[in-house]
Tab-separated table of C-alpha atoms in Angstrom:
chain	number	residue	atom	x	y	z
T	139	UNK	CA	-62.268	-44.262	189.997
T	140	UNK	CA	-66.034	-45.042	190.910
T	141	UNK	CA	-64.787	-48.500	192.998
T	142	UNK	CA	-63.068	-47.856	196.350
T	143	UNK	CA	-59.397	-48.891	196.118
T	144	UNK	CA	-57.537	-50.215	198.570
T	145	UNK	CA	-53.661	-50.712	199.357
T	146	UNK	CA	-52.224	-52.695	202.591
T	147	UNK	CA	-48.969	-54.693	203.178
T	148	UNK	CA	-48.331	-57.965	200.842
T	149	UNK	CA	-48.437	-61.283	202.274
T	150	UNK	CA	-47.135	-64.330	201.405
T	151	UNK	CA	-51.093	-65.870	200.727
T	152	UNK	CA	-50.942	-63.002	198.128
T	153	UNK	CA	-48.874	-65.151	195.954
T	154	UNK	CA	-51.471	-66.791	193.328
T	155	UNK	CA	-53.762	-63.187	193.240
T	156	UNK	CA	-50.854	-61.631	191.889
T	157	UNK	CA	-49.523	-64.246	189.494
T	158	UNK	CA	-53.148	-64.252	188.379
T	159	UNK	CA	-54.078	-60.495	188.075
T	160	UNK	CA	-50.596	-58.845	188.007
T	161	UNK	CA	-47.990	-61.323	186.478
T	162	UNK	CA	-49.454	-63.992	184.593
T	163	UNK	CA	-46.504	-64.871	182.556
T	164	UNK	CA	-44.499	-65.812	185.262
T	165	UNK	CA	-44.395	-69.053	187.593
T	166	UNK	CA	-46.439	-69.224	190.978
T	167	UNK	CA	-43.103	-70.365	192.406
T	168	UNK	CA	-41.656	-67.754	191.084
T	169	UNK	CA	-44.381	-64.958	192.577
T	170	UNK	CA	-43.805	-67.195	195.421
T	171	UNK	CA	-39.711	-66.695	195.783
T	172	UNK	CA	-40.061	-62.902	195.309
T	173	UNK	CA	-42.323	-62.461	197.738
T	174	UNK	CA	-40.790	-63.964	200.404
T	175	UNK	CA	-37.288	-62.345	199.542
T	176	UNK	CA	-39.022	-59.521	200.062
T	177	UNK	CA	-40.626	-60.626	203.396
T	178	UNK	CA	-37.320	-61.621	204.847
T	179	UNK	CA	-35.904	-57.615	203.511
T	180	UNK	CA	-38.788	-56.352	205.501
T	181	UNK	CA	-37.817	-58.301	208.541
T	182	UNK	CA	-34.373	-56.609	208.174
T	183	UNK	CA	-36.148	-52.896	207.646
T	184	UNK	CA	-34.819	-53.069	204.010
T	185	UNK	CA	-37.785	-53.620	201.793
T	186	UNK	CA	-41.911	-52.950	201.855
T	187	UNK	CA	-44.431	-54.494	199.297
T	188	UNK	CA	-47.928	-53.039	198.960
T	189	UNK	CA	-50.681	-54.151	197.267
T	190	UNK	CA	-53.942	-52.116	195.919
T	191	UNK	CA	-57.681	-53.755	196.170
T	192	UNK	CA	-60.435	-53.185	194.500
T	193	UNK	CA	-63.642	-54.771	196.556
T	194	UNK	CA	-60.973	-56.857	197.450
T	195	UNK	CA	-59.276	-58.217	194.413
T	196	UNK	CA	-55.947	-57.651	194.530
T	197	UNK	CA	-54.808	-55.182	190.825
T	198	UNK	CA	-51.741	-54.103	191.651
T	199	UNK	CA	-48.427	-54.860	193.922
T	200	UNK	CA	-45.150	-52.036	194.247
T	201	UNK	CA	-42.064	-52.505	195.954
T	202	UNK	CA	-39.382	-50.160	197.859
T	203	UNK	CA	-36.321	-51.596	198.159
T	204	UNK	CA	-33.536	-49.253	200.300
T	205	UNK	CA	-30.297	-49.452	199.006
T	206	UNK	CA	-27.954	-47.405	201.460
T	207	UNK	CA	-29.795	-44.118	202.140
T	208	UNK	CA	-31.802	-44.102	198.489
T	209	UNK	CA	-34.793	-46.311	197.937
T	210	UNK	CA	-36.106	-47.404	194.522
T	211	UNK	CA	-39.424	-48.008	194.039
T	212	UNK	CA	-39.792	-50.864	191.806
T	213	UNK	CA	-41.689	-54.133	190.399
T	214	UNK	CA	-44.349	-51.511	190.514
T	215	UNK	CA	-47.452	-53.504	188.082
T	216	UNK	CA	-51.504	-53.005	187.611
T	217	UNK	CA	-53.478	-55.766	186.437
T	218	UNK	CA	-54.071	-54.735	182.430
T	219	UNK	CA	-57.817	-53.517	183.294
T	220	UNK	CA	-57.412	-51.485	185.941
T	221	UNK	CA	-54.366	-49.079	184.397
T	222	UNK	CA	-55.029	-45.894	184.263
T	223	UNK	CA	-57.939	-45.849	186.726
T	224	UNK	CA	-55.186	-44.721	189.792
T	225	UNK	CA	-54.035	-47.916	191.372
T	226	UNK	CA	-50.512	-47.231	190.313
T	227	UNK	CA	-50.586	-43.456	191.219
T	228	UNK	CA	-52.072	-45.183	194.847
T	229	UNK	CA	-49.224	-47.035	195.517
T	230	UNK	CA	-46.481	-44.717	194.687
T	231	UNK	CA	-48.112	-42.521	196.941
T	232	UNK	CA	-48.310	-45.453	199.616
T	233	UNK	CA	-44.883	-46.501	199.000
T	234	UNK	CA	-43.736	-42.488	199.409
T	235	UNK	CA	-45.412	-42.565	202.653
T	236	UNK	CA	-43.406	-45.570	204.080
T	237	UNK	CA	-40.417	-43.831	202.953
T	238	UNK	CA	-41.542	-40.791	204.572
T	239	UNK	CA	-42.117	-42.791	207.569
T	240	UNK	CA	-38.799	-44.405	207.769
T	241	UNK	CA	-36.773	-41.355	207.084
T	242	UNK	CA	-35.423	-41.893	203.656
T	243	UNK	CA	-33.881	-39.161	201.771
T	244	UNK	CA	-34.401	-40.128	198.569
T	245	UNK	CA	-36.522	-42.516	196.449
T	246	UNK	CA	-36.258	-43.270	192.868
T	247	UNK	CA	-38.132	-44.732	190.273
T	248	UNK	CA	-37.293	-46.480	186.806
T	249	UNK	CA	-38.996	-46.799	183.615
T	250	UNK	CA	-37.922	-47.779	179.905
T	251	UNK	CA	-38.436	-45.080	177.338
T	252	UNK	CA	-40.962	-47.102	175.601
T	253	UNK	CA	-43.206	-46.844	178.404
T	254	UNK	CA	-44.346	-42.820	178.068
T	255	UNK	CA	-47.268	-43.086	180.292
T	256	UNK	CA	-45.375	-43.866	183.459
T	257	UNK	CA	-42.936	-41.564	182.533
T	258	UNK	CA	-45.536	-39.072	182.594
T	259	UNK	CA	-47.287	-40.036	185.613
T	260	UNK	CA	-44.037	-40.087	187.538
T	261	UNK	CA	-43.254	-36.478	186.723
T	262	UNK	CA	-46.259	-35.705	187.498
T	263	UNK	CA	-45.695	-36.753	191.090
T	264	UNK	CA	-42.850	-34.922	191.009
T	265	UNK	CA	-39.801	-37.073	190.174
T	266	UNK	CA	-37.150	-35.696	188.623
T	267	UNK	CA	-35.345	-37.168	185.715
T	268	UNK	CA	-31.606	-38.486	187.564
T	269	UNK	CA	-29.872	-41.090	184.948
T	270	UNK	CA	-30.346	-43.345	182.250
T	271	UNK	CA	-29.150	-46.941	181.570
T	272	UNK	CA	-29.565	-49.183	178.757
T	273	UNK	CA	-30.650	-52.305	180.266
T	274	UNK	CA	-32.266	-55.988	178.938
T	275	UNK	CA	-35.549	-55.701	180.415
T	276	UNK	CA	-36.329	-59.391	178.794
T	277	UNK	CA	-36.871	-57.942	175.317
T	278	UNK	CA	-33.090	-57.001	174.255
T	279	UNK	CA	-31.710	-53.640	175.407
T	280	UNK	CA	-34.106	-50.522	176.192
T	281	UNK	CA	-33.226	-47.096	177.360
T	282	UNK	CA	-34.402	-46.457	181.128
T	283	UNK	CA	-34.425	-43.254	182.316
T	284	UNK	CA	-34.717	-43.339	186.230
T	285	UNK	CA	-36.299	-40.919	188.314
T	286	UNK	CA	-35.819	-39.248	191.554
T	287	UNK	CA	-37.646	-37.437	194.535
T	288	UNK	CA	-36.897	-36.230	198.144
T	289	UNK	CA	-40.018	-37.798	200.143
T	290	UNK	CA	-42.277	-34.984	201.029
T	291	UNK	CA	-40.310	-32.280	198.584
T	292	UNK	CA	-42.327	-33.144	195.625
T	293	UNK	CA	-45.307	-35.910	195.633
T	294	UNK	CA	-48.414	-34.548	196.397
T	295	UNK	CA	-49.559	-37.025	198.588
């Protein structure tokens, strides 16, 4: 990637970027309720929210979420232009770090079947294939196949 990217906690201000560049089809208020769940699960030591910049415009957002002593990675979206070019790798890597940092065992990761690509780049960061579920992802009923990894076993950040 020839642009320097860029990944620091979410804020709340971060709201409109993202419904702009990362979720378009869905509300501002909406953007605007998730993130500050999220803010008040950080508060608790529950939940962290990156974003990634690119001369900073905000192209991406992920999400770990601890749920007991496993953490899932998740809401993890790139603005449509910049896929591909590493922001998502950049912030599973972040979002490893943090669970590195907080001393969680294990993280894991979902993603429907229809969606090879981040199946791909997941393995290659070394997640394992764990489960799969048929859930309603907003389109009917899709296979996910979730993903896990022991923090500092496997990614190669």
């Amino acid at each position: 990637m020839s642009d320097e990217l860029t990944l620091r906690p979410v804020r709340l201000s971060d709201a409109f970027s993202l419904q702009q560049n990362c979720w378009p089809g869905r509300p501002l208020t909406e953007v605007q309720a998730h993130l500050s769940r999220l803010l008040k699960w950080h508060e608790k030591g529950r939940g962290w929210g990156l974003v990634s910049l690119i001369r900073s415009r905000i192209v991406g957002f992920g999400q770990l979420t601890l749920w007991g002593r496993r953490a899932e990675i998740c809401n993890l979206v790139v603005s449509e232009g910049w896929r591909g070019r590493g922001a998502g790798t950049a912030l599973i890597r972040g979002l490893l770090k943090i669970a590195r940092e907080q001393g969680i065992p294990e993280v894991e990761i979902g993603a429907a079947v229809s969606n090879p690509r981040a199946l791909a780049l997941y393995r290659r960061l070394g997640f394992h294939d764990r489960y799969r579920m048929l859930l309603d992802l907003g389109n009917g009923p899709e296979l996910v196949i979730y993903l896990s990894l022991r923090p500092g076993d496997g990614d190669s950040s």
